[in-house]
GROMACS .gro file of C-alpha atoms in nm:
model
  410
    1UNK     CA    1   0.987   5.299   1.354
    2UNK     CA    2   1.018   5.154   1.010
    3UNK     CA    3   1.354   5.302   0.827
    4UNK     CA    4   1.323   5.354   0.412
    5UNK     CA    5   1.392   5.641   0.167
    6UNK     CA    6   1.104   5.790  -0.063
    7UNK     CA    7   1.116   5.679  -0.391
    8UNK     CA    8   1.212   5.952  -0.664
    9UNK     CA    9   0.901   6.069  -0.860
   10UNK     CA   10   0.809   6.331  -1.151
   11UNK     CA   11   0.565   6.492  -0.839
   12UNK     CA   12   0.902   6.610  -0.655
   13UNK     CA   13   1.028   6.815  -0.871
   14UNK     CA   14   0.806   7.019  -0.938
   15UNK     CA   15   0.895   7.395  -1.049
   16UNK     CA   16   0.858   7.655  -0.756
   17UNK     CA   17   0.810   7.317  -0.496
   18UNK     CA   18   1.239   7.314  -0.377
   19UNK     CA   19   1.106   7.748  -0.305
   20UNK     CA   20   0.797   7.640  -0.193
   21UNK     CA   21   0.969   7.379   0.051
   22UNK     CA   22   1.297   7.633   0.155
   23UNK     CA   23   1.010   7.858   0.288
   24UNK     CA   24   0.885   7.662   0.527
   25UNK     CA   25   1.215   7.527   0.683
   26UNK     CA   26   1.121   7.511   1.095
   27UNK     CA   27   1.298   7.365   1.363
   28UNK     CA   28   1.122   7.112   1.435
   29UNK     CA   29   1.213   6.830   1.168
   30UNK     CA   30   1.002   7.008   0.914
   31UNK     CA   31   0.828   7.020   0.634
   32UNK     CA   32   0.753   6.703   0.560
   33UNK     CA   33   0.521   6.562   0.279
   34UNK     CA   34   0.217   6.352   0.432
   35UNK     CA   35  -0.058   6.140   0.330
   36UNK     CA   36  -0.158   6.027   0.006
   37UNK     CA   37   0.197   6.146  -0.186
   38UNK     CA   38   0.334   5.925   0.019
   39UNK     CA   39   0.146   5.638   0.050
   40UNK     CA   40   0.097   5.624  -0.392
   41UNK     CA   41   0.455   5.690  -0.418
   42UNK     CA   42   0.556   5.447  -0.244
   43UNK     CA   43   0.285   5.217  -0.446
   44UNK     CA   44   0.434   5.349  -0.778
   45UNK     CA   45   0.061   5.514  -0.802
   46UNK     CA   46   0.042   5.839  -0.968
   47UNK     CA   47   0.040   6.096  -0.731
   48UNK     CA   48  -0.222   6.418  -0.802
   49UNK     CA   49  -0.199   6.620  -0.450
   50UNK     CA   50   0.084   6.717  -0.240
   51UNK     CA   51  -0.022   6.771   0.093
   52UNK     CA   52   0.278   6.923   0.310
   53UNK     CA   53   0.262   6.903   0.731
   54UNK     CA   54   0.478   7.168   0.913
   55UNK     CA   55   0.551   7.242   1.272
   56UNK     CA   56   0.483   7.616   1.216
   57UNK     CA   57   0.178   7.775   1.294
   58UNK     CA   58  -0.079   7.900   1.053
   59UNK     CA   59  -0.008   8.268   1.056
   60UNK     CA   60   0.397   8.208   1.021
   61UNK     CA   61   0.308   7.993   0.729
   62UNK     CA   62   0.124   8.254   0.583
   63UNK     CA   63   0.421   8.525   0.644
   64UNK     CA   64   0.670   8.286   0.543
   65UNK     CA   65   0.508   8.214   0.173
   66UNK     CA   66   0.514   8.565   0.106
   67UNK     CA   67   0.788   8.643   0.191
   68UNK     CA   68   0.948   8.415  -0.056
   69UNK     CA   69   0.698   8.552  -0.345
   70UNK     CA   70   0.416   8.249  -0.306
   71UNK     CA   71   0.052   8.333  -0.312
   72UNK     CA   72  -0.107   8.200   0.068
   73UNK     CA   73  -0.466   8.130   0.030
   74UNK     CA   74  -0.616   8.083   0.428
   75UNK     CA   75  -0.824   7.801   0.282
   76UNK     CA   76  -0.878   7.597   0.659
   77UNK     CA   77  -0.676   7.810   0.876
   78UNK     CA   78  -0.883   7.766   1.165
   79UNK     CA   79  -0.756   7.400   1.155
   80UNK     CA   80  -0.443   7.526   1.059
   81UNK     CA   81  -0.440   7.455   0.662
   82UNK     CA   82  -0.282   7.696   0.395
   83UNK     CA   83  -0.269   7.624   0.062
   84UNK     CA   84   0.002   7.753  -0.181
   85UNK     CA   85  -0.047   7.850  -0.507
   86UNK     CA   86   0.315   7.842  -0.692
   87UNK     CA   87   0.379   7.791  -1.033
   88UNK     CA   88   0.054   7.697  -1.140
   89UNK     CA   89   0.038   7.430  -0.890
   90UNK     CA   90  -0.142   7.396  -0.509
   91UNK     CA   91  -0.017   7.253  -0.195
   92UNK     CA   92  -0.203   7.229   0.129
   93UNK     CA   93   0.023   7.303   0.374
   94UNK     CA   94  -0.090   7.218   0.729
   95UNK     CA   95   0.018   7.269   1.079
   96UNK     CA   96   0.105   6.942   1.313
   97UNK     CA   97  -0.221   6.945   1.533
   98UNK     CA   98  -0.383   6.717   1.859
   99UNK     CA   99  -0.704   6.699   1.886
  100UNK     CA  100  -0.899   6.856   2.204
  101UNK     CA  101  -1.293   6.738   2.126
  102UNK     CA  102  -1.448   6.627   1.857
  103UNK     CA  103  -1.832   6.525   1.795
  104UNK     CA  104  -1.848   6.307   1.516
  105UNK     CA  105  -1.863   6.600   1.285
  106UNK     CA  106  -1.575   6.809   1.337
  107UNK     CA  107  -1.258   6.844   1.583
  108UNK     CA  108  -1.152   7.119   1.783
  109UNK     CA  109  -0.779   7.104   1.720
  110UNK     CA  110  -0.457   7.264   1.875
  111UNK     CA  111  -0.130   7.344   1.727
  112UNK     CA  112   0.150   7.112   1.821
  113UNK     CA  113   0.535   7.032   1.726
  114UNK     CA  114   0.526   6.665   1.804
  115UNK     CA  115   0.497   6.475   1.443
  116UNK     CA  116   0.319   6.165   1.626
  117UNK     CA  117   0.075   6.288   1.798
  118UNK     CA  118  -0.028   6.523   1.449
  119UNK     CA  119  -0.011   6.126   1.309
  120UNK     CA  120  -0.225   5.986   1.573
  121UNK     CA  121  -0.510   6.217   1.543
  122UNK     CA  122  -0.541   6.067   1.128
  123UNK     CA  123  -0.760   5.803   1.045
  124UNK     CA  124  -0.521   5.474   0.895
  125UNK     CA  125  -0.228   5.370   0.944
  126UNK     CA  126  -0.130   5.406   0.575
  127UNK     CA  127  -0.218   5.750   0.569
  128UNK     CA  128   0.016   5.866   0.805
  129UNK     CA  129   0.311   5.813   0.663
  130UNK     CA  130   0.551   6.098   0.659
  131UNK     CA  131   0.876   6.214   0.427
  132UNK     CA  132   1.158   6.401   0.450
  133UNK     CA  133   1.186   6.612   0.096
  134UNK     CA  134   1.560   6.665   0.152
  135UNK     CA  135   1.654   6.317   0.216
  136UNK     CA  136   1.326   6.128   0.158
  137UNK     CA  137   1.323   5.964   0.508
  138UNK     CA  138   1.027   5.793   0.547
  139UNK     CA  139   0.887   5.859   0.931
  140UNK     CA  140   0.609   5.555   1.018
  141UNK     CA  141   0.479   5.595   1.340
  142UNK     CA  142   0.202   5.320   1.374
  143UNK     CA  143   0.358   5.036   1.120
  144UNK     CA  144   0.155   5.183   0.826
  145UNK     CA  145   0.452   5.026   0.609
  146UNK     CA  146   0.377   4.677   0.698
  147UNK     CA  147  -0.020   4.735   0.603
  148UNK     CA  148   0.077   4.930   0.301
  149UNK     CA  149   0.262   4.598   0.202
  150UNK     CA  150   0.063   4.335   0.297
  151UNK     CA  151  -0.246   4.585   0.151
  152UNK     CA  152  -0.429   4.594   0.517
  153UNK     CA  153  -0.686   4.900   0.593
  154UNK     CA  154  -0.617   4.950   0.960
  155UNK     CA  155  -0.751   5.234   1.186
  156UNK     CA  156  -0.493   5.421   1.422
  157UNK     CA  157  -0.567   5.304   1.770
  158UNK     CA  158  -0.938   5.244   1.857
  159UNK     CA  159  -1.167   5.198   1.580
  160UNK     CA  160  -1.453   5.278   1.780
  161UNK     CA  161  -1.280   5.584   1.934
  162UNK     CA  162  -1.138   5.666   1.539
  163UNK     CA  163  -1.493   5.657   1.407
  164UNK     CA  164  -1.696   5.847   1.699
  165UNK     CA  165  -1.473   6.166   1.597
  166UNK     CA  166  -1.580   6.192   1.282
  167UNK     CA  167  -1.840   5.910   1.144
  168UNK     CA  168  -1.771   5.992   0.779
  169UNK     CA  169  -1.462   5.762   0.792
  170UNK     CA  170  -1.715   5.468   0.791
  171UNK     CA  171  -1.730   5.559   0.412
  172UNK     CA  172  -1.333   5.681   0.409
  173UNK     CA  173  -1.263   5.278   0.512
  174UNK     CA  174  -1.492   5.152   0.250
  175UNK     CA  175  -1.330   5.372  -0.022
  176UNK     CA  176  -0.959   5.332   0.056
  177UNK     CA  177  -1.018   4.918   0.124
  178UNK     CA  178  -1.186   4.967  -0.199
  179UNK     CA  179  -0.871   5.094  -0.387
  180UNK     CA  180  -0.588   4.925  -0.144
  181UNK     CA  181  -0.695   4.674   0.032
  182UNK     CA  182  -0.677   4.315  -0.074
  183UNK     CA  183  -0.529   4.147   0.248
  184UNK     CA  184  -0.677   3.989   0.516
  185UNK     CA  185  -1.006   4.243   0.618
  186UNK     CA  186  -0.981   4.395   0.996
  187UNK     CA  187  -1.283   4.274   1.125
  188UNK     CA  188  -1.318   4.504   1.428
  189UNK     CA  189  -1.246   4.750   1.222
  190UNK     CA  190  -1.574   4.615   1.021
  191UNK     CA  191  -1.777   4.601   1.323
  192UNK     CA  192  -1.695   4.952   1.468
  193UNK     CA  193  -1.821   5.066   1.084
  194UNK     CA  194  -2.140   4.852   1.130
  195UNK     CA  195  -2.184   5.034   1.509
  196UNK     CA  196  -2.102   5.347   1.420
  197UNK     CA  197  -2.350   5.363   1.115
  198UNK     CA  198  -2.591   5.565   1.304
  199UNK     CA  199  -2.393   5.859   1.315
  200UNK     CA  200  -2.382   5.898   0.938
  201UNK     CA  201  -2.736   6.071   0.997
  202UNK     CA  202  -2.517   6.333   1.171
  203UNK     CA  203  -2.324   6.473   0.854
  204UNK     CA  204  -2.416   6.684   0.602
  205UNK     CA  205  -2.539   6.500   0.276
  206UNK     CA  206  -2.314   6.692   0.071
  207UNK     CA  207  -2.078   6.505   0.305
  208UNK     CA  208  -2.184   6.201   0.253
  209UNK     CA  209  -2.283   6.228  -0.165
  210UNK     CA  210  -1.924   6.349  -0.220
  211UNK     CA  211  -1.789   6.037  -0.020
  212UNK     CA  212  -2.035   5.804  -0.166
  213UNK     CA  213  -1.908   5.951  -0.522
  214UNK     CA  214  -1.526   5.858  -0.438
  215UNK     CA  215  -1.633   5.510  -0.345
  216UNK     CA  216  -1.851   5.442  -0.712
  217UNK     CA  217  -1.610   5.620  -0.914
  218UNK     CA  218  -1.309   5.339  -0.801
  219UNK     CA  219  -1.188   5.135  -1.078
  220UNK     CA  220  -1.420   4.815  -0.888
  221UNK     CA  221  -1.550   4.950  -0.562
  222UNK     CA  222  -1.774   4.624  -0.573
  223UNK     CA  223  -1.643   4.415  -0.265
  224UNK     CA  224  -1.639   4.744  -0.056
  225UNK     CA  225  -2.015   4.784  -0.137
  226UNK     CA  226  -2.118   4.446  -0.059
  227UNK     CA  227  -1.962   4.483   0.251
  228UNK     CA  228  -2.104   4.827   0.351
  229UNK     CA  229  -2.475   4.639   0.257
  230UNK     CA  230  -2.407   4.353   0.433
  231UNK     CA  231  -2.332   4.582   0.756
  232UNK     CA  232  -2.633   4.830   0.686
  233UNK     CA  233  -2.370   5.103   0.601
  234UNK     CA  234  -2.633   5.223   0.368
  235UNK     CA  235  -2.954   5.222   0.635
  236UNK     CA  236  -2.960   5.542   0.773
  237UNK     CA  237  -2.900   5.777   0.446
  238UNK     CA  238  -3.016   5.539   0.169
  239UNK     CA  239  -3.324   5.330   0.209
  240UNK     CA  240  -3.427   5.296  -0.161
  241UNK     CA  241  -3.136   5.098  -0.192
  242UNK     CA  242  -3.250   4.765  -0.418
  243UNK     CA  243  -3.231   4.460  -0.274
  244UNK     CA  244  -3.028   4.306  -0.584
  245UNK     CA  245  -2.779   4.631  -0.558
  246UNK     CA  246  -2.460   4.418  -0.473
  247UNK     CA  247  -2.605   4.197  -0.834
  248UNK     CA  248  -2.633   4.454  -1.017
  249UNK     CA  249  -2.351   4.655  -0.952
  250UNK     CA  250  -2.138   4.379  -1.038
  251UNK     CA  251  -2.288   4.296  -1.353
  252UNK     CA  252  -2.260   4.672  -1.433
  253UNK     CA  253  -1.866   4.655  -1.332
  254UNK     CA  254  -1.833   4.329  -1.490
  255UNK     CA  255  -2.014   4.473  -1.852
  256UNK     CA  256  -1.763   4.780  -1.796
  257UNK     CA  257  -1.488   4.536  -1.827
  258UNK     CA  258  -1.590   4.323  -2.108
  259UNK     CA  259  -1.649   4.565  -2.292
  260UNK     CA  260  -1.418   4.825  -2.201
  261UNK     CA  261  -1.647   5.090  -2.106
  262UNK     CA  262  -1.542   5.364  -1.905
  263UNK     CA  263  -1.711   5.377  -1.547
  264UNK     CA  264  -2.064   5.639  -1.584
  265UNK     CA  265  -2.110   5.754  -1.200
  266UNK     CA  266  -2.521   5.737  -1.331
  267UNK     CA  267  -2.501   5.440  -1.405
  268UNK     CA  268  -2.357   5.322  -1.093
  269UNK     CA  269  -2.572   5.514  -0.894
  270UNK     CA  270  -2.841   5.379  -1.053
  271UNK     CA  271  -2.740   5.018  -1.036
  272UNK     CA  272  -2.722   5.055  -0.660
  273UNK     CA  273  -3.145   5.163  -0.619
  274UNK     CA  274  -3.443   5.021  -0.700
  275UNK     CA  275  -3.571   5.091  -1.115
  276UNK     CA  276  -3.824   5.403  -0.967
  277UNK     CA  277  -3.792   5.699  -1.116
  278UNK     CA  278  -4.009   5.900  -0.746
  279UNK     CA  279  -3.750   5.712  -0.557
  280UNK     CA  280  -3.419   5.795  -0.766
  281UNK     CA  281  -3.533   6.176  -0.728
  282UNK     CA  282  -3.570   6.122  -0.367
  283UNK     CA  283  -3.192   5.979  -0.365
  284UNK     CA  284  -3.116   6.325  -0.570
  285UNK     CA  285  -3.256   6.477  -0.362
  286UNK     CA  286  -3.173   6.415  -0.029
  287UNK     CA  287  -2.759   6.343  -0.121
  288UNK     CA  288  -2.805   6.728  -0.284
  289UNK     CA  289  -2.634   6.575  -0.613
  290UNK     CA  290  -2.678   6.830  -0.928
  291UNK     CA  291  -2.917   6.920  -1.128
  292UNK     CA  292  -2.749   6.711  -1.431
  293UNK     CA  293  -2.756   6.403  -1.213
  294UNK     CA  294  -3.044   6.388  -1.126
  295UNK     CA  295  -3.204   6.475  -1.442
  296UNK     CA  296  -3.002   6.240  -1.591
  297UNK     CA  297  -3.122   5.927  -1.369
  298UNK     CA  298  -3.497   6.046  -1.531
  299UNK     CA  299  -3.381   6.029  -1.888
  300UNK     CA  300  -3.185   5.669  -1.784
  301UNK     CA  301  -3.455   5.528  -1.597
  302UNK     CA  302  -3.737   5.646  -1.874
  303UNK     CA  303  -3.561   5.500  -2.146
  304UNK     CA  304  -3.694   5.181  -2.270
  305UNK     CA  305  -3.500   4.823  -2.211
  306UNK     CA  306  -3.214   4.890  -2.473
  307UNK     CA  307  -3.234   4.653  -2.779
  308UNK     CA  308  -3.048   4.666  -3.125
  309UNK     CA  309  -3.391   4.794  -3.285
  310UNK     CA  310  -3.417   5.057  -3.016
  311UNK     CA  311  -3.080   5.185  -2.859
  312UNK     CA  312  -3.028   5.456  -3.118
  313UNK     CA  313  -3.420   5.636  -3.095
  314UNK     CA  314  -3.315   5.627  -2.695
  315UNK     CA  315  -2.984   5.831  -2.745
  316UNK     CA  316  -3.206   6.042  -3.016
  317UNK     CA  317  -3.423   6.118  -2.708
  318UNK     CA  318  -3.215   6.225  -2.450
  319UNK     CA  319  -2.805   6.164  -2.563
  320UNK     CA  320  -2.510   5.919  -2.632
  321UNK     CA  321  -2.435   5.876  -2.231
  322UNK     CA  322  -2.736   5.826  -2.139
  323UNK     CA  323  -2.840   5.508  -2.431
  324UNK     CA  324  -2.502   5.370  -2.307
  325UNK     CA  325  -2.595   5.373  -1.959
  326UNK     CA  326  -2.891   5.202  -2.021
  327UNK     CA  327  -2.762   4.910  -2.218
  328UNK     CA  328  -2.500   4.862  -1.906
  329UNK     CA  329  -2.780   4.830  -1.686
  330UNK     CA  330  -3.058   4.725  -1.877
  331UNK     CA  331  -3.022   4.498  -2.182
  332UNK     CA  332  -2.994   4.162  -2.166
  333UNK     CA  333  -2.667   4.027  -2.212
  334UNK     CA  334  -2.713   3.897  -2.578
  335UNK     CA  335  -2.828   4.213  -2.702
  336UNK     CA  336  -2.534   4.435  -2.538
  337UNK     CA  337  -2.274   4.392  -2.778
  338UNK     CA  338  -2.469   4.454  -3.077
  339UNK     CA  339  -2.632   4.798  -2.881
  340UNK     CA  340  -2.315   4.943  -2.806
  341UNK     CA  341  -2.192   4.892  -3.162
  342UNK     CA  342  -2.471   5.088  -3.281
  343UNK     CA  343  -2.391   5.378  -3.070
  344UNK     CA  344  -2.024   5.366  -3.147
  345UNK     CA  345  -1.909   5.685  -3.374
  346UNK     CA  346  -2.291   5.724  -3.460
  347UNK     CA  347  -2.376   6.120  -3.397
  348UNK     CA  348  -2.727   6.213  -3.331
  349UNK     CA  349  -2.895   6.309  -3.692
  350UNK     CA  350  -3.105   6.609  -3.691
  351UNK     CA  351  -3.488   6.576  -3.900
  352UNK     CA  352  -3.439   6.825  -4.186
  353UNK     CA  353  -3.801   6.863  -4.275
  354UNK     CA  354  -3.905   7.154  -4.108
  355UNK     CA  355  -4.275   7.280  -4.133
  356UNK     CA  356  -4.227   7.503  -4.395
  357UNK     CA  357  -4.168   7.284  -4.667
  358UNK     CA  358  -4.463   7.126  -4.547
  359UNK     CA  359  -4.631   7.418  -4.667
  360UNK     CA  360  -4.408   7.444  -4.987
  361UNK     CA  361  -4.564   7.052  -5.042
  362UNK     CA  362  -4.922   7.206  -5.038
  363UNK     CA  363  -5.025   7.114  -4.699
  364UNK     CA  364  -5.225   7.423  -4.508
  365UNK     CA  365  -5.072   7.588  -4.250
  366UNK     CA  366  -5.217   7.512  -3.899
  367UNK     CA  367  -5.196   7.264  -3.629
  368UNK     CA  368  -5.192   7.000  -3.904
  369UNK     CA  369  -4.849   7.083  -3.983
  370UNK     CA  370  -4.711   7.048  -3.630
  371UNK     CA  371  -4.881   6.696  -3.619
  372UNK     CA  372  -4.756   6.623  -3.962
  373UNK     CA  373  -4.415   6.674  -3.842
  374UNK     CA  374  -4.493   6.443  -3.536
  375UNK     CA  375  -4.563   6.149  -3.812
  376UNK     CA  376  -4.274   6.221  -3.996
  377UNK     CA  377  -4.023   6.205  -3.704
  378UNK     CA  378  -4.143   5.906  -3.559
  379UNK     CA  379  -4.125   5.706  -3.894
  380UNK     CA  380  -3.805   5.866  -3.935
  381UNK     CA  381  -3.698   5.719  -3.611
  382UNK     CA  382  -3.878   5.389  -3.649
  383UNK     CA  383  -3.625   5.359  -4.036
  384UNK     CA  384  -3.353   5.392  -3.874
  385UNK     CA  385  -3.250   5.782  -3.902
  386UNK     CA  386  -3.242   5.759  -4.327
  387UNK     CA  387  -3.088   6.023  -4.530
  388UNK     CA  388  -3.257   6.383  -4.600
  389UNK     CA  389  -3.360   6.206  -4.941
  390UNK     CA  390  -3.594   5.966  -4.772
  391UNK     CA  391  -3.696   6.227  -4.499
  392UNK     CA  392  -3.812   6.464  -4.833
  393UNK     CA  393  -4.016   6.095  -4.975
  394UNK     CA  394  -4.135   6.051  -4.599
  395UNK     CA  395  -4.214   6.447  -4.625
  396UNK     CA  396  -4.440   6.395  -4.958
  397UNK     CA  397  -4.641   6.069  -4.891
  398UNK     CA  398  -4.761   6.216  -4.544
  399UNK     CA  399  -4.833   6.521  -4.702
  400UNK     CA  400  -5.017   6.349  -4.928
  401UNK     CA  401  -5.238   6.138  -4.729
  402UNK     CA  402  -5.277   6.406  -4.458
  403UNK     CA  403  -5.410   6.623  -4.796
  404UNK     CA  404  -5.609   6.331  -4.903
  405UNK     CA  405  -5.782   6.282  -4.577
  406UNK     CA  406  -5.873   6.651  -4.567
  407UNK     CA  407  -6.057   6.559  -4.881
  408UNK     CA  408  -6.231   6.248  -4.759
  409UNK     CA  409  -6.366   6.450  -4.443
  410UNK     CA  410  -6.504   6.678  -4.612
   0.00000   0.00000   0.00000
């Protein structure tokens, strides 16, 4: 077992954590921080989540925390997670556990007081990585250190046996080789993912969407998604997936880049399926994603192919986001630079002319108005948004001829 100290970090001190961390005091070696804190700490990575492993059991965890004056929420407790709400700040607190079945879903667990076998039962190697908050021992039961450094996304033990317990690590791999991997790719690991793909039909989709959302959100998650394509990861949940997805989702990563564009999750989504608005729904659909997401892939997939001329009546039509997403997917590369500038600090304008100064021109009220209007807006839009001034001449002339033509047909 690897020796090396926890680096200090802002995360560890924490007000209410040193009470937080006295509470829980066991005899067993414990608490110990786990997971993630320790990995990104150890990476010099920001670190958002404190997850804390202890040897004592649920229901003593709960007694202990309030004792000491800590809110206990039983958030998983029939797994044997707590969370602790102190000083504005939450901490999962979980019990060391073995697993006794599992069914590619979930795991029946029991409690234990033996910190490897609560390590063997995770999924990598870098993820279970323990430390000692007192004298920031760092406990490394399966050589995660060595992958950490040489940025290798191994499974613990059997990949096969790893995946059949619960098939949504397929998409855990993809995500964490997608944010830390780098080195040399585990291809058994790869091919247990490609075998185990079938099982993916066994989760939930809200499961799977909320997975799937980690993985598009990563900084460039565009290696990990050729990879998952190129293994039918995506077969069994996502069949509208475009045949040009890997393409266009690195153009879309690459324009992101260039132009320093913050990542849209639409727009990734989007980059990943075929341009069909029935088909996009169906994604929506079926991955149970909200009612803003999926009404936003209509507006984005609606919305003409962005040009300078055009890019500002498309974010008139639906909004800002959803222009920009379209020029990231859609323009051609010439006319990208020139679309974005146009949206940049530009607020949406707001027609002035309403229908009663229509009247107030002379024109009758009735549906005439309403249609009136119509004309107005879209030569509005066609000028370029112009100033109220030009919206009051716009306002007259069709007034006018409107007036004139009432005339003429009669």
């Amino acid at each position: 077992m690897t020796q090396l100290r926890l680096p200090d970090a802002a995360w560890q001190h924490a007000d209410g954590l040193k009470k937080l961390l006295a509470a829980l005091d066991d005899a067993h070696g414990g608490p110990r921080y786990v997971g993630g804190a320790v990995r990104d700490t150890l990476l010099g990575l920001p670190v958002s989540d404190v997850d804390i492993a202890t040897a004592l059991l649920p229901n003593e965890v709960i007694n202990r925390l309030e004792a000491y004056g800590i809110k206990a929420i039983p958030t998983g407790i029939e797994h044997g997670t707590v969370t602790a709400a102190v000083a504005g700040k939450n901490y999962e607190i979980t019990t060391l556990r073995r697993d006794v079945a599992t069914d590619g879903r979930r795991a029946t667990v029991a409690f234990a007081t033996d910190w490897q076998e609560d390590a063997a039962r995770r999924d990598f190697t870098i993820n279970a990585l323990y430390a000692d908050p007192e004298s920031g021992e760092v406990f490394d039961y399966f050589d995660g250190l060595s992958d950490l450094e040489a940025r290798r996304l191994r499974f613990i033990g059997d990949a096969h046996r790893r995946i059949a317990e619960d098939f949504l690590r397929i998409l855990r791999y993809f995500r964490f080789l997608a944010r830390f991997g780098g080195g040399q790719i585990d291809a058994d690991a790869i091919q247990a993912c490609a075998d185990g793909a079938h099982g993916l039909t066994a989760l939930s989709r809200e499961r799977i969407a909320q997975e799937l959302t980690r993985i598009l959100t990563l900084k460039n998650p565009v290696a990990s998604v050729d990879l998952m394509i190129r293994n039918g990861i995506f077969t069994p949940f996502l069949p509208e997936l475009s045949a040009s997805a890997a393409v266009d989702l690195l153009r879309l990563v690459e324009r992101e880049a260039q132009f320093s564009q913050p990542a849209s999750l639409p727009a990734r989504f989007l980059a990943l399926l075929t341009r069909d608005i029935v088909a996009a729904d169906k994604v929506a659909a079926r991955l149970k994603l909200s009612n803003k997401m999926r009404e936003g892939f209509g507006h984005r997939l609606r919305a003409s192919v962005p040009t300078p001329f055009n890019v500002r009546a498309i974010a008139y039509r639906a909004d800002i986001d959803t222009a920009r997403d379209a020029v990231m997917l859609y323009a051609v590369d010439a006319d990208v630079p020139e679309c974005l500038a146009r949206l940049e600090r530009w607020d949406i304008p707001t027609l002035s002319i309403k229908g009663g100064e229509l009247i107030a021109i002379g024109m009758p009220a009735g549906p005439l108005v309403a249609k009136t209007l119509q004309a107005i807006e879209a030569t509005w839009i066609q000028e370029d948004f112009p100033d109220a001034a030009r919206q009051r001449e716009l306002a007259i002339e069709m007034v006018n001829a409107a007036l004139a033509g009432l005339i003429q047909s009669n």
